[in-house]
Structures are given as structure tokens and as C-alpha cells.
Short mmCIF file of C-alpha atoms and ligand atoms in Angstrom, two decimals:
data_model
loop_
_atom_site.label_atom_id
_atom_site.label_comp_id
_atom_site.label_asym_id
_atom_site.label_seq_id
_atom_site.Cartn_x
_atom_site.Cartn_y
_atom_site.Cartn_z
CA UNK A 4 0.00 0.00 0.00
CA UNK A 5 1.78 3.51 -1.02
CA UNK A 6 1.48 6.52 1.64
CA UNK A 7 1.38 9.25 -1.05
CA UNK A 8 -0.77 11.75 0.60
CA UNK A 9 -3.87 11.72 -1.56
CA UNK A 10 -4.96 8.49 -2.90
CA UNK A 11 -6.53 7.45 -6.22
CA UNK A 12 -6.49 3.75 -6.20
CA UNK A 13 -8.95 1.51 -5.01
CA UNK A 14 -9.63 -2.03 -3.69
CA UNK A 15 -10.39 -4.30 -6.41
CA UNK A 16 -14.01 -5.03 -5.06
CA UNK A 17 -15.70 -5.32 -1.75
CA UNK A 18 -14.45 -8.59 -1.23
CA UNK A 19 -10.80 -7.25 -1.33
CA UNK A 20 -11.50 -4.66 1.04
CA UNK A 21 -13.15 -7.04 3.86
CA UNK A 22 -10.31 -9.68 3.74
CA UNK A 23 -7.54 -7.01 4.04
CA UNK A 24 -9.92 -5.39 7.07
CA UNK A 25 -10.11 -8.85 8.29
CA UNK A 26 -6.36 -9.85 7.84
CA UNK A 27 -5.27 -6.56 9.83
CA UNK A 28 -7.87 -7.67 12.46
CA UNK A 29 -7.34 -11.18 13.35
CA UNK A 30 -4.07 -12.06 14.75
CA UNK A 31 -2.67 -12.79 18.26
CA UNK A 32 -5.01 -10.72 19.58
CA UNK A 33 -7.77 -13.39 18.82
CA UNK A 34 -5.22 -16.47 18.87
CA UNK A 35 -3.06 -15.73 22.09
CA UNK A 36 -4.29 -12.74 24.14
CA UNK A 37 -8.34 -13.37 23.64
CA UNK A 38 -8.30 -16.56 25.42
CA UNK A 39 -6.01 -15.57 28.06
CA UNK A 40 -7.03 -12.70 29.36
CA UNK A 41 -11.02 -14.03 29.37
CA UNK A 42 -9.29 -16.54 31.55
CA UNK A 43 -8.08 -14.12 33.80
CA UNK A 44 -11.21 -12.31 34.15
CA UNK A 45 -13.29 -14.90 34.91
CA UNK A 46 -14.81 -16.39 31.62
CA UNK A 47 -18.82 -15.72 30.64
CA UNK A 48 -19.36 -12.18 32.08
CA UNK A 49 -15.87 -10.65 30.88
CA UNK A 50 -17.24 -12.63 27.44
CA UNK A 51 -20.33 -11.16 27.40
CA UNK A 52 -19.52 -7.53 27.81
CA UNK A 53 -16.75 -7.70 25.59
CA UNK A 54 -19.60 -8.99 22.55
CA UNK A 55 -21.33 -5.66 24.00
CA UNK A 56 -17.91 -3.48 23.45
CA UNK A 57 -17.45 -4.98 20.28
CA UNK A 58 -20.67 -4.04 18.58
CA UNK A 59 -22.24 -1.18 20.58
CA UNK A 60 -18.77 0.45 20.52
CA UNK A 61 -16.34 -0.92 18.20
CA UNK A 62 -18.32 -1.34 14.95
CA UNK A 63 -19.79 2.56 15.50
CA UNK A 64 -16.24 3.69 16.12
CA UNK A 65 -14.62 1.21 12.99
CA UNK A 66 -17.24 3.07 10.71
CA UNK A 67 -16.13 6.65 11.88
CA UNK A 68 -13.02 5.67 11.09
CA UNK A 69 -13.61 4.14 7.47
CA UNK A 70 -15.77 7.04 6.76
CA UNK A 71 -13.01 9.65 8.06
CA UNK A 72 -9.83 7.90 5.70
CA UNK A 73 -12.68 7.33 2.42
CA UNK A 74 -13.60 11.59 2.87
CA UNK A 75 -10.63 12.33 3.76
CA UNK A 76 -8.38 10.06 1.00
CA UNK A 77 -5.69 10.51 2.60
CA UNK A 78 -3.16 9.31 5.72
CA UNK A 79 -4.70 9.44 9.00
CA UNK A 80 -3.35 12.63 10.17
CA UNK A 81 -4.15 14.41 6.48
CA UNK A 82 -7.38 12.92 6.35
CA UNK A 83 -8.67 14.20 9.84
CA UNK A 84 -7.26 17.95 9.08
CA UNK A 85 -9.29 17.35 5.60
CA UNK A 86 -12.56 16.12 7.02
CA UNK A 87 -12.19 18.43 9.76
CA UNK A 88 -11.99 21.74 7.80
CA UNK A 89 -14.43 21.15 5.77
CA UNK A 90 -17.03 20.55 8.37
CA UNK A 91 -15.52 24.09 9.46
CA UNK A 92 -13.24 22.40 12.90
CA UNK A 93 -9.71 22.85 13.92
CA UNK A 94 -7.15 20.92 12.71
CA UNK A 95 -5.72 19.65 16.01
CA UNK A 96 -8.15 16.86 15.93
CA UNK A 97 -4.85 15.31 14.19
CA UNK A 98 -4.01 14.81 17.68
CA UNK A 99 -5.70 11.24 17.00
CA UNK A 100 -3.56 10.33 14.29
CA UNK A 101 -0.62 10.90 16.77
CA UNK A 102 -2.02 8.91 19.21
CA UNK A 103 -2.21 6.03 16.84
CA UNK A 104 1.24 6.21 15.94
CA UNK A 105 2.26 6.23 19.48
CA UNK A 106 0.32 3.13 20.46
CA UNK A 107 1.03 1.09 16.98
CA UNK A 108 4.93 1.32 17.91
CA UNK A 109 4.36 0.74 21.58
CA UNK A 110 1.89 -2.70 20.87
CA UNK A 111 4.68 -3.87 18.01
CA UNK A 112 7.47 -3.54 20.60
CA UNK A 113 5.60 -6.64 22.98
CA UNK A 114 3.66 -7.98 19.34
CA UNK A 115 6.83 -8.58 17.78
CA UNK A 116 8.16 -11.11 20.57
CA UNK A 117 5.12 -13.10 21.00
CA UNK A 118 5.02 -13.99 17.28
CA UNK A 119 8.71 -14.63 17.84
CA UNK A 120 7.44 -17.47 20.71
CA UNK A 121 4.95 -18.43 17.71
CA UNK A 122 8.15 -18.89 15.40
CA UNK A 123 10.42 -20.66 17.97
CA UNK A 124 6.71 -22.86 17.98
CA UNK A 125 6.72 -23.91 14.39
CA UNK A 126 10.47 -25.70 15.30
CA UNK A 127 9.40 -27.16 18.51
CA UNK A 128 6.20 -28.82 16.68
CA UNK A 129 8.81 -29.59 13.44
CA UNK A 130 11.15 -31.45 15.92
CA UNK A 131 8.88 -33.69 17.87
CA UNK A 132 9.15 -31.61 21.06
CA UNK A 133 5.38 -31.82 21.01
CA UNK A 134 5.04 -35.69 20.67
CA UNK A 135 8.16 -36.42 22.99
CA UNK A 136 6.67 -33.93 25.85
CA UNK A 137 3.13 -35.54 25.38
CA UNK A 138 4.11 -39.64 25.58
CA UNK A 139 4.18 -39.79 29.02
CA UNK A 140 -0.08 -38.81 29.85
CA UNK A 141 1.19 -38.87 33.80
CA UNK A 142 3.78 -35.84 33.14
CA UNK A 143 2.76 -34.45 29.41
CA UNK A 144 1.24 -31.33 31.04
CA UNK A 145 4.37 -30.15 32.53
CA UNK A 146 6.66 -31.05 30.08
CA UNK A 147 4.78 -29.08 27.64
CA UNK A 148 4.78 -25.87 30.23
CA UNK A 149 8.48 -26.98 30.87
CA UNK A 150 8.70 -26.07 26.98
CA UNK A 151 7.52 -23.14 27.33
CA UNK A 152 9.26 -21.59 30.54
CA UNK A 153 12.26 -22.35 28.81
CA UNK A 154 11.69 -20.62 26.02
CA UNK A 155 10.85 -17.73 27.70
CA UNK A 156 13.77 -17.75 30.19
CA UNK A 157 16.50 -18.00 27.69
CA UNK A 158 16.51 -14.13 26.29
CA UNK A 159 19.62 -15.17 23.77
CA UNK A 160 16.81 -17.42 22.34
CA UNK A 161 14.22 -14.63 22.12
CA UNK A 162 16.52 -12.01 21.00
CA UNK A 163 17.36 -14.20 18.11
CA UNK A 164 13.53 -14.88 17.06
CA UNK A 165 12.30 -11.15 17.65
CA UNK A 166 15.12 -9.62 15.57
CA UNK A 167 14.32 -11.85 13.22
CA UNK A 168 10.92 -10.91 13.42
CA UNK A 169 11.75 -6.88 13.35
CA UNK A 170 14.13 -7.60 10.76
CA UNK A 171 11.51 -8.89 8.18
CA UNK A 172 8.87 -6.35 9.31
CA UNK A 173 11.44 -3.71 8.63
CA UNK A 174 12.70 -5.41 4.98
CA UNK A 175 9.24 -5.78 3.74
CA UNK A 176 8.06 -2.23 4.79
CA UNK A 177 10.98 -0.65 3.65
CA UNK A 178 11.06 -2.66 0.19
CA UNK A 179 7.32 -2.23 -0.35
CA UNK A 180 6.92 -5.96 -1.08
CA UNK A 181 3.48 -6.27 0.42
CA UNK A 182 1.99 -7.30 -2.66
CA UNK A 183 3.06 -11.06 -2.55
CA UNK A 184 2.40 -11.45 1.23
CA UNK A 185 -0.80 -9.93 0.98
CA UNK A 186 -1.76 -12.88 -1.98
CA UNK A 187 -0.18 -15.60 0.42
CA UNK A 188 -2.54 -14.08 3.32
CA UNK A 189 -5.21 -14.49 1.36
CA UNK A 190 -5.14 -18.19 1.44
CA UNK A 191 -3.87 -18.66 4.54
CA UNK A 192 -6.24 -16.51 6.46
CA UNK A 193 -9.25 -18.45 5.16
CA UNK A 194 -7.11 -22.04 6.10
CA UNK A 195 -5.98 -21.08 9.54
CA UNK A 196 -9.58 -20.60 10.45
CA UNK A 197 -10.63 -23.89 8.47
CA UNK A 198 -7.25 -25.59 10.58
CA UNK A 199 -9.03 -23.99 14.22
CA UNK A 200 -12.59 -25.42 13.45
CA UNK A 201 -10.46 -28.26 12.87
CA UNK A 202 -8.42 -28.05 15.96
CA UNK A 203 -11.82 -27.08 18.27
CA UNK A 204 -13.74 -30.23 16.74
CA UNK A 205 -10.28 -32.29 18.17
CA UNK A 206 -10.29 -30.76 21.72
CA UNK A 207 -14.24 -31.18 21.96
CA UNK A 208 -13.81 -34.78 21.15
CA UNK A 209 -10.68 -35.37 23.57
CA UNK A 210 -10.77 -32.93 25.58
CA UNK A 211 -13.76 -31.09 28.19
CA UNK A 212 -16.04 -29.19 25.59
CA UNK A 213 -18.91 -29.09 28.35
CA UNK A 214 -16.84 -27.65 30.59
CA UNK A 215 -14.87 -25.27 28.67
CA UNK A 216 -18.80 -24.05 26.59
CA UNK A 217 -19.83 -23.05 30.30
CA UNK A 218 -16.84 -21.21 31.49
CA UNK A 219 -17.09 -19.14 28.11
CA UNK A 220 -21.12 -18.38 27.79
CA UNK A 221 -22.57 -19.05 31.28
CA UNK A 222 -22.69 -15.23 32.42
CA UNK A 223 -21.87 -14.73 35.92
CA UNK A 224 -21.15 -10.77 36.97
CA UNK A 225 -19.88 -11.42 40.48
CA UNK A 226 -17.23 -13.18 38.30
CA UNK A 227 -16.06 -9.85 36.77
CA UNK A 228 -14.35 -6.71 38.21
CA UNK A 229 -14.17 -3.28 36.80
CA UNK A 230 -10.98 -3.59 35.69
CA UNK A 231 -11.99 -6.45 33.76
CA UNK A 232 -14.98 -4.63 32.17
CA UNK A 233 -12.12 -2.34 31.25
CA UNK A 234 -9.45 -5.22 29.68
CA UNK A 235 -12.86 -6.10 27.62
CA UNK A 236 -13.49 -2.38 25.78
CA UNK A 237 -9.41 -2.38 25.60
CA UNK A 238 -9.43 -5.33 24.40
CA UNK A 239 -12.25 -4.63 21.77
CA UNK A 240 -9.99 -1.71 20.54
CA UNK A 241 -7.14 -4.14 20.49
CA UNK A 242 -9.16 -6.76 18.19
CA UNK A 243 -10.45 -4.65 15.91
CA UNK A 244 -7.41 -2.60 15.33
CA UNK A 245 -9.16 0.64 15.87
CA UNK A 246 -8.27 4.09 17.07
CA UNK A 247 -4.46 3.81 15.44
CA UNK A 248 -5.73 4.84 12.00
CA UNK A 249 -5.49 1.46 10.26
CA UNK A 250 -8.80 1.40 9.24
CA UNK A 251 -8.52 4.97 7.73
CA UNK A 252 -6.22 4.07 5.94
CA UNK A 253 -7.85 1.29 4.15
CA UNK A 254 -11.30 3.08 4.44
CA UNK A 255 -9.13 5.38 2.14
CA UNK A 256 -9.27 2.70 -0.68
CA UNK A 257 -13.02 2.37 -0.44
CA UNK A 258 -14.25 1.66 -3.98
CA UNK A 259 -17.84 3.93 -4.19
CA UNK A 260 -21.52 2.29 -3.67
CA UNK A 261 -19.64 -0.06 -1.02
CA UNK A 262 -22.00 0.08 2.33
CA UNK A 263 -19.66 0.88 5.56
CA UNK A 264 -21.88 -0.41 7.73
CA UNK A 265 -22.70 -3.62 6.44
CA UNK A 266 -18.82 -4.40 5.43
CA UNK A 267 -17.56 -3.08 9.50
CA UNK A 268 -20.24 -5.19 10.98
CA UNK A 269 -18.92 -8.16 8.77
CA UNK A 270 -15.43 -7.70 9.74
CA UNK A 271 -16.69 -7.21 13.46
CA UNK A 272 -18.53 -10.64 13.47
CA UNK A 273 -14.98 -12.51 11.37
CA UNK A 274 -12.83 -11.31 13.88
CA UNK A 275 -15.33 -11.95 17.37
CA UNK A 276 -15.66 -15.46 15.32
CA UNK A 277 -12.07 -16.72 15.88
CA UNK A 278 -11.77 -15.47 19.01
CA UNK A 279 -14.51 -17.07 19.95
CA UNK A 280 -12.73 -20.34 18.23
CA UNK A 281 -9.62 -20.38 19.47
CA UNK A 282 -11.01 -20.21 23.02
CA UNK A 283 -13.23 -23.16 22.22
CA UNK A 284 -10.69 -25.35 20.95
CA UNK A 285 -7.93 -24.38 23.57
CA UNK A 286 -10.10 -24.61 26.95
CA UNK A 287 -11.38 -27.83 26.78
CA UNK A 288 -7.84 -28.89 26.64
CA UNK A 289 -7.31 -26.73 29.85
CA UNK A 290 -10.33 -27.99 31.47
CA UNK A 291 -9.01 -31.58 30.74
CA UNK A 292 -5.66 -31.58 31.74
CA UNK A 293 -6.24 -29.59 35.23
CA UNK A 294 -4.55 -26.60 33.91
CA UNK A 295 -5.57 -22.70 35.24
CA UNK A 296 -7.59 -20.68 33.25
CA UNK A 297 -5.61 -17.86 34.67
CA UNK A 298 -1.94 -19.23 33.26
CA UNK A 299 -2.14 -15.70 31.76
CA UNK A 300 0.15 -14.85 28.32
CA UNK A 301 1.07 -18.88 28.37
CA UNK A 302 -2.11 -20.26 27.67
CA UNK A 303 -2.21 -21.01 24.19
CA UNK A 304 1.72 -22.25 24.08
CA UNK A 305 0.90 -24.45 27.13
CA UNK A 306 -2.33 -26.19 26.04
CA UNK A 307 -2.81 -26.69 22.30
CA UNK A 308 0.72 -28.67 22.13
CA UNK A 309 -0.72 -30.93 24.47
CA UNK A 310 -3.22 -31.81 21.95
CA UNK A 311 -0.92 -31.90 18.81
CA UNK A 312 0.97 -33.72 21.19
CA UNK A 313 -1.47 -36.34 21.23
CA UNK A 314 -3.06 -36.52 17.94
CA UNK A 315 -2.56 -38.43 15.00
CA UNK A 316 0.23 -36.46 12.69
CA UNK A 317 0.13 -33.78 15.79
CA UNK A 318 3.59 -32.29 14.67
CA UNK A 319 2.39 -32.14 11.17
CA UNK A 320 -0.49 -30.21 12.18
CA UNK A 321 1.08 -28.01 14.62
CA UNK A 322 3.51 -27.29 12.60
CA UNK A 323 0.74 -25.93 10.05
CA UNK A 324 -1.02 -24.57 13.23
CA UNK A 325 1.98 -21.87 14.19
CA UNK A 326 3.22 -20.97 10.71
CA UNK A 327 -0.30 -19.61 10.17
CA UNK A 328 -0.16 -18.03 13.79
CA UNK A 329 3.11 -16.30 12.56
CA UNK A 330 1.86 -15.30 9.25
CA UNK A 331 -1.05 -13.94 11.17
CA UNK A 332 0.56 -11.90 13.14
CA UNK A 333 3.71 -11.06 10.56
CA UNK A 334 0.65 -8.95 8.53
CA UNK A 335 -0.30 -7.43 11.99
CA UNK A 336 3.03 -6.46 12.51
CA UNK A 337 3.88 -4.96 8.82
CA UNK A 338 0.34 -2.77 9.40
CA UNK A 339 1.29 -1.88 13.21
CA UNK A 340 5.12 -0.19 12.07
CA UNK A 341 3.69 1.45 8.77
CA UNK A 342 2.31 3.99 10.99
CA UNK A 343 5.53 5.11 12.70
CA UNK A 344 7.41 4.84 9.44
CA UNK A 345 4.84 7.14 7.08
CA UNK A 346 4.87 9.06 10.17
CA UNK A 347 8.90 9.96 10.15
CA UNK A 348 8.04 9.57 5.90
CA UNK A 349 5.81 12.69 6.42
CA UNK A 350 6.81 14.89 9.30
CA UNK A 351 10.49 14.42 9.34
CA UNK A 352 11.25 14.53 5.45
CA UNK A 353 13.12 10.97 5.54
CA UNK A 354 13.17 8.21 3.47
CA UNK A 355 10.94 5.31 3.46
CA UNK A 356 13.67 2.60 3.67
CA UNK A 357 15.70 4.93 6.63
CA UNK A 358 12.27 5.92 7.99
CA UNK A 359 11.32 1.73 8.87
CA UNK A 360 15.02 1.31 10.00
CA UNK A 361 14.46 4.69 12.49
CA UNK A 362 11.32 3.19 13.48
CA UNK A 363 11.95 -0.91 13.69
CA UNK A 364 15.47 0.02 15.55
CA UNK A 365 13.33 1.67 17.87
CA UNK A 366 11.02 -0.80 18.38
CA UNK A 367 13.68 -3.24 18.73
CA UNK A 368 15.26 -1.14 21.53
CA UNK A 369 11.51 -1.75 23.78
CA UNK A 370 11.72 -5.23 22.90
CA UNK A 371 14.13 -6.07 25.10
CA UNK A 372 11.89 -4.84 28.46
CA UNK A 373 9.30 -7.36 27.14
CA UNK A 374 11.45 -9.83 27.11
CA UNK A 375 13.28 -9.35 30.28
CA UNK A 376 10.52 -8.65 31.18
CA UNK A 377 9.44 -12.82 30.42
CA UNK A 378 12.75 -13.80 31.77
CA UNK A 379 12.20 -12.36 35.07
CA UNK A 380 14.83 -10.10 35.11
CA UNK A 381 14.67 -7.54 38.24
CA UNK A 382 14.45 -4.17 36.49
CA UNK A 383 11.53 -4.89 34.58
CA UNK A 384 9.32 -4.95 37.64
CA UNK A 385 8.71 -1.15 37.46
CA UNK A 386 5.31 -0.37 36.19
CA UNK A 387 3.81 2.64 37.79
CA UNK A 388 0.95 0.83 39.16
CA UNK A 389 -0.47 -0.63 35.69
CA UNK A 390 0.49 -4.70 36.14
CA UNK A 391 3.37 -6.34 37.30
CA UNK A 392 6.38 -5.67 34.86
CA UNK A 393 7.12 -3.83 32.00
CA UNK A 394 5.58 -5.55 29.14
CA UNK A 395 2.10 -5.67 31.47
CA UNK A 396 2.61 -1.86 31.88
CA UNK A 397 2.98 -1.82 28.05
CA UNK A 398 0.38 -3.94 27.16
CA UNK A 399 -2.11 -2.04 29.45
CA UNK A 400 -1.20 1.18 28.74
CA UNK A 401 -2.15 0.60 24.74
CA UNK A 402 -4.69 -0.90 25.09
CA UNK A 403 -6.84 0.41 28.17
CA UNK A 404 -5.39 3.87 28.39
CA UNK A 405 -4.65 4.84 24.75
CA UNK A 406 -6.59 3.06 22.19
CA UNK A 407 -9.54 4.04 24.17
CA UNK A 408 -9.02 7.53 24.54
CA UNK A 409 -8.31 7.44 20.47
CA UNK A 410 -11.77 5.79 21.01
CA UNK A 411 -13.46 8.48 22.68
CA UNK A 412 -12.00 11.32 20.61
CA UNK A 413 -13.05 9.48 17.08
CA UNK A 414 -16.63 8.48 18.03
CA UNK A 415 -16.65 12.43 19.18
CA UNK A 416 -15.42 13.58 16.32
CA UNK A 417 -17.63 11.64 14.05
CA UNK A 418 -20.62 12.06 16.33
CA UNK A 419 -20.43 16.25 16.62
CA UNK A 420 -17.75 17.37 14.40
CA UNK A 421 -18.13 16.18 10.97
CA UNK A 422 -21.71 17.54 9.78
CA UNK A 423 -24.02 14.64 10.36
CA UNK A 424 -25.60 14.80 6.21
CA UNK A 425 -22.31 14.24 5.46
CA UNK A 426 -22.33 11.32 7.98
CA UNK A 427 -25.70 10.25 6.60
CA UNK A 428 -24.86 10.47 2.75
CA UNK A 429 -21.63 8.17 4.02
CA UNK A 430 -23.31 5.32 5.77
CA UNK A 431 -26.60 5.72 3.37
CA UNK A 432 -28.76 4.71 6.43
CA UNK A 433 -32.57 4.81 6.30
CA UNK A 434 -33.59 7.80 9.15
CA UNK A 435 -34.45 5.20 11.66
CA UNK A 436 -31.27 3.34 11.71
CA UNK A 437 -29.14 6.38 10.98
CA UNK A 438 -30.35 7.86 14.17
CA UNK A 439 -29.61 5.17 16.02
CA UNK A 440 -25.62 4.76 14.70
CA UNK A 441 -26.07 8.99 15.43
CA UNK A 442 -26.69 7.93 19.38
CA UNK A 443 -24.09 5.40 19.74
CA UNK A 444 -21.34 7.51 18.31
CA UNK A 445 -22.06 10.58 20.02
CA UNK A 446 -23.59 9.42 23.83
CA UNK A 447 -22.75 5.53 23.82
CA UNK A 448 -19.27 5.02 22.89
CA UNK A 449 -17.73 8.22 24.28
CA UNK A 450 -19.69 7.83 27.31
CA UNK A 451 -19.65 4.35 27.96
CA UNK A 452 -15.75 4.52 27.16
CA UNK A 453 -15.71 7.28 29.83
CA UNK A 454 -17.55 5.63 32.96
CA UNK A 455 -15.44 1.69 32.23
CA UNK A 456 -12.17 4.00 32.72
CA UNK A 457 -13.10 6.44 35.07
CA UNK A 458 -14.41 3.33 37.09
CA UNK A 459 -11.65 1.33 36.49
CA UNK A 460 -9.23 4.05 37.54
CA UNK A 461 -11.02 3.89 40.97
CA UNK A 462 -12.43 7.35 40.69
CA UNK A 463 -16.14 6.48 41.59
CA UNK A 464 -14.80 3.86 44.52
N1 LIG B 521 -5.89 -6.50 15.75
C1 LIG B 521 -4.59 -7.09 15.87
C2 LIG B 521 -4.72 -8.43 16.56
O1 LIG B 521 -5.75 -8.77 17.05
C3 LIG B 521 -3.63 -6.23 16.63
C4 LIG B 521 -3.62 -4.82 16.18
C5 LIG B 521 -3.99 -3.76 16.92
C6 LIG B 521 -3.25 -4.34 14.92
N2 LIG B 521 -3.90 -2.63 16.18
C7 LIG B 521 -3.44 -2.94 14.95
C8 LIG B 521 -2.81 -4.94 13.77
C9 LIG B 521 -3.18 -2.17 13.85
C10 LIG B 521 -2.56 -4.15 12.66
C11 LIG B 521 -2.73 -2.78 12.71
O2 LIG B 521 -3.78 -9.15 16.66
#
């Protein structure tokens, strides 16, 4: 995708559009951190109001953001001066666009070493570390975790996998050799979620579905905290890839006569879809082998290799299993440092290829405190009161402090700064149904956004 400031291509068709959308939604967000953090938060309630977040606040703000990139055909921070201005505003609401940048390079510097576990993965499963952990049924459970703690306690390992990782994120941005990937992602999104039906269908038949359906969708609220209700919206944010200008971006390719609404709620329900998978084909396996629900960033390294462990060609098909996990994320990644770099492109006058060396050296740089952070190491367990370590400081800072307030300020600015005909012509909504998008972006999403965190900071306690 070029980062010229106006744009005159399009997306080939609609169905172009929605499997990019799609491709930059799903990754570990629905693969690793989905299932964990539900998990932490206590399973059906945290569930439940995250579906709420998702389409009472995510799809509203997802279309505010398509609709500001397609008016505004240009990069985030152009396209909000542009759409501002001519509904007669200030141009600071640009202020967004800088918040995305900010939280894209902060998320990639924790992103890029989990899909670096996800690559050390694909070798384990290649290898037979799966099988070998696995024979023994009496101690398979801890072997597998002993895989994984050792992973993550060996930083020469991780620093090997995550510059890799950087390294290709950088090559590819820099080159602008997207094109190729983006074919090969659109096969292999479609067969990773054919390979997790696949994998969920396995765990229900070996492992505890009953169980495991019940923890997810049995709705219990003295289950779930107010800081969990706020890891939920965050979390939506997260999911969706919203409030870091992504989605203006490609909204910015939006062939005409294609309907916003209909194509964001479609991306909305792909995306809550595999989530929604993956935790239904890793917790039975949980349930059944007496692991916690709580294991935190581990889970899905510690359970599903018990079950490729087990089952028939189980490297084979883990081996398949994390390649797509990497490729998933490897588009996430490409997407989450093109801000920075058109960024330094832009407003510092650099090149593109020194711009994505600026910005990946950078990122590589904050790497390290996730992984020492993993590894224990002392001086990562400063985080100013927001989790444990570093990378927890990180990861909740992104996505419960800033994606959300990019949250508030683009359902705002949709909802009482751009005129709403203009708003109406873009979504082409009968009256009824217009007015009811008109509420949620400007009292439900900036409000409700407004009470989870005020709550959640302990300002109402
Ligand atoms: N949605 C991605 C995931 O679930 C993570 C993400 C957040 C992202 N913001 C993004 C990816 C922006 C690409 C661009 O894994």
C-alpha cells in the first residue's frame, strides 16, 4: 500500500477490502491474548460484555473511522485535518492520528516477541518436542509448560527470534513488497480458520467441551471486576485494530456504492468469530488436563501442544497450526510499524527505507523490556501501578489507556464534528437506523468509554 498523501487507487471489489480489514484484524489478539485474558477475568461475564464493546462500541467507532480515511483520501493525520476543515473544525483533531502512531509502535514492541514465541513454535512442533513432551499422559502437562518456561527464560533465544521478526517487518516495509504477502494471506487466512474449526472439533472430542462451553457463555457478573470490564473495551480496541488509523487508511481505498456499515459489521462478526474459536478449541484442553484458566500470556503455548501432542500427525499439524499463527501476526506487525514509518516519511522529510530502520530500531530497543521482562529479570518490575512488569505496563497502557481515549475522541469527532448529512450520505442509512448509529457515536461510545475507565481508575470507589 503507497502513503502518497492523496490516494486514487482503489480495492479491487468489496471482497478485497473485507479480507484485508479482516487480515489486519485477526491475529494474536484473537489467537493468544483473547483466550487468556477471558481466563483471567473470569470467563462468561468478561465474554459477554466484551460482545457488548465490540458491537455497541467498536463497529460505530470502525465506521467513523472508514468514513473519516474514504472523505478524507488521505493518511490518518491528512485525512482528519481534511474532514475536519471542511465541516468548518480545527485541525488539532490530528491529535488522534498521533495517538495512533504512538500506540502502533508501543503494541509492536511486545507484538513482535510473542510472534517470535509463535516462530520458535513452528520448530518445537517440526522437531517432535510436542510428541516427545506428550508420551508420558502422567507428566505431558508439565513437560509441555516446561517447553515453554524455557523458552521464555533463555533471552539469547528470544533475542534471536524477535530480531528476526523486526528484521523482516522492517525489509518488507521498507522494500514495499506487500503485494506477494498480501496474496499468500489471502489463502492462509481463510485455512488457519478452516485448521481452528479443525483443531476445536479435536479438543471437543478429547478434551472437556462441556466444561470449557460453560466457562465461556454461562454469564456470571460477580465473576467480573471493573478492571476487567475495562481489559474487555481495551481489548475490543485491540481486536479490531481501531483508534491507530489502520482502518482509515484502508477506508481510504473504499471503492464507491460499497455500504460501511454492512462491510464493519462483517469484519466485526470474522474477527469476534475466531476469538470465539480459538477459546473453544484451547479450553477444553485446559479444562481436561487440570490446567488454570488464569496461566495468563502462556495459555495457548501451554495447552494446544498438548493436543498436537497427542493426535494423529500432531507435529504435522502443529507445525501448520503456528506458521499460520506467525503469518497472522507477521501482517499485523507490517500494518502496526507502517504507521511510525509514514509518520517519520511525512513529518520528518526521511526516506521510506531509513524511515522503517528509524522506526523498527526503535522498536527493537523496547523489545528487550518485554522480554526481560518474560525472563524475570529484576528491572523490569517497574510499572507505575499498571500490572506487574514492563511488558504488562505496556500492554495495558495501549490498550486500556490509549486506544480508548483514540476511542473516545473518534466516536466524538464523528458524532459532533463532521456535519451529520455528510455522515448520513456516508453510511446511506434509512432515518431510523441512521439515528440510532447517530446515538451510539455521540452518547454511547464516548460515554460508555468514559464511565469503564473512570471506574476502572477507581475514581467512583
Ligand atoms: N488486531 C490485531 C490483533 O488482534 C492487533 C492490532 C492492533 C493491529 N492494532 C493494529 C494490527 C493495527 C494491525 C494494525 O492481533
Amino acid at each position: 500500500m503507497n502513503t502518497d498523501t492523496h490516494v486514487s487507487n482503489r480495492w479491487s471489489s468489496r471482497y478485497a477490502y473485507i479480507l484485508a480489514a479482516t487480515g489486519a484484524a485477526v491475529g494474536l489478539g484473537n489467537i493468544w491474548k483473547f483466550p487468556y485474558i477471558m481466563g483471567e477475568n473470569g470467563g462468561g461475564a468478561f465474554v459477554f460484555v466484551y460482545l457488548l464493546c465490540i458491537f455497541l462500541i467498536g463497529v460505530p467507532v470502525m465506521m467513523a473511522e472508514v468514513v473519516i480515511g474514504k472523505r478524507g483520501r488521505s493518511t490518518p493525520a491528512n485525512a482528519m485535518t481534511h474532514v475536519a476543515t471542511e465541516s468548518g473544525h480545527s485541525s488539532h483533531w490530528s491529535i488522534i492520528g498521533s495517538i495512533g502512531v504512538l500506540a502502533g509502535f508501543l503494541i509492536l514492541s511486545f507484538y513482535a516477541v510473542i510472534a517470535g514465541w509463535a516462530a520458535a513454535y513452528v520448530f518445537f512442533a517440526g522437531s517432535g518436542e510436542f510428541s516427545a513432551a506428550a508420551a508420558d499422559p502422567a507428566t505431558n502437562a508439565d513437560a509441555i509448560g516446561a517447553l515453554f518456561t524455557d523458552l521464555i527464560t533463555s533471552v539469547p533465544q528470544l533475542l534471536i527470534w524477535t530480531t528476526l521478526t523486526i528484521a523482516a517487518v522492517v525489509y518488507v516495509i521498507s522494500k514495499g513488497v506487500k503485494e506477494g504477502l498480501e496474496t499468500a494471506i489471502t489463502y492462509l487466512m481463510p485455512a488457519l480458520f478452516v485448521l481452528l474449526l479443525g483443531i476445536m472439533i479435536y479438543s471437543a472430542i478429547v478434551g472437556d467441551f462441556a466444561a470449557a462451553f460453560t466457562f465461556m457463555f454461562h454469564v456470571d457478573f460477580s465473576q467480573l471486576t471493573i478492571e476487567g470490564a475495562l481489559v474487555a473495551l481495551g481489548h475490543a480496541f485491540f481486536t479490531l485494530s481501531l483508534a491507530m488509523g489502520i482502518m482509515m487508511i484502508y477506508g481510504a481505498y473504499l471503492p464507491k456504492g460499497v455500504s460501511i456499515v454492512k462491510t464493519s459489521m462483517m469484519i466485526a462478526v470474522a474477527d469476534t468469530v475466531v476469538a470465539l474459536i480459538a477459546g473453544l478449541a484451547i479450553y477444553p484442553i485446559v479444562f481436561a488436563h487440570g490446567l488454570e484458566p488464569s496461566a495468563g500470556p502462556g495459555l495457548l503455548f501451554q495447552s494446544l501442544p498438548l493436543a498436537f501432542g497427542s493426535m494423529p500427525f500432531g507435529d504435522f499439524v502443529g507445525v501448520l497450526f503456528f506458521v499460520m499463527v506467525v503469518f497472522a501476526a507477521f501482517t499485523s506487525a507490517i500494518a502496526l510499524l507502517e504507521s511510525p514509518t509514514a509518520y517519520l516519511v511525512e513529518r520528518q522529510n526521511v526516506s521510506r527505507t531509513k524511515a522503517a530502520i528509524i522506526a523498527g530500531a526503535a522498536v527493537w530497543i523496547l523489545s528487550l523490556c518485554t522480554i526481560f521482562s518474560f525472563a524475570g529479570a529484576e528491572w523490569t518490575k517497574l510499572s507505575f501501578g499498571m500490572g506487574g512488569d514492563i511488558f504488562e505496563f505496556l500492554d495495558y497502557l495501549t490498550a486500556n489507556i490509549l486506544l480508548p481515549l483514540g476511542g473516545i475522541l473518534i466516536s466524538v469527532f464523528a458524532g459532533w464534528v463532521i456535519k451529520p448529512e455528510i455522515l448520513k450520505e456516508e453510511f446511506n442509512l434509512s432515518d431510523t437506523y441512521f439515528a440510532v448509529v447517530l446515538t451510539l457515536l455521540r452518547y454511547v461510545a464516548p460515554v460508555g468509554i468514559l464511565l469503564v475507565f473512570l471506574n476502572a481508575i477507581g475514581l467512583f470507589k
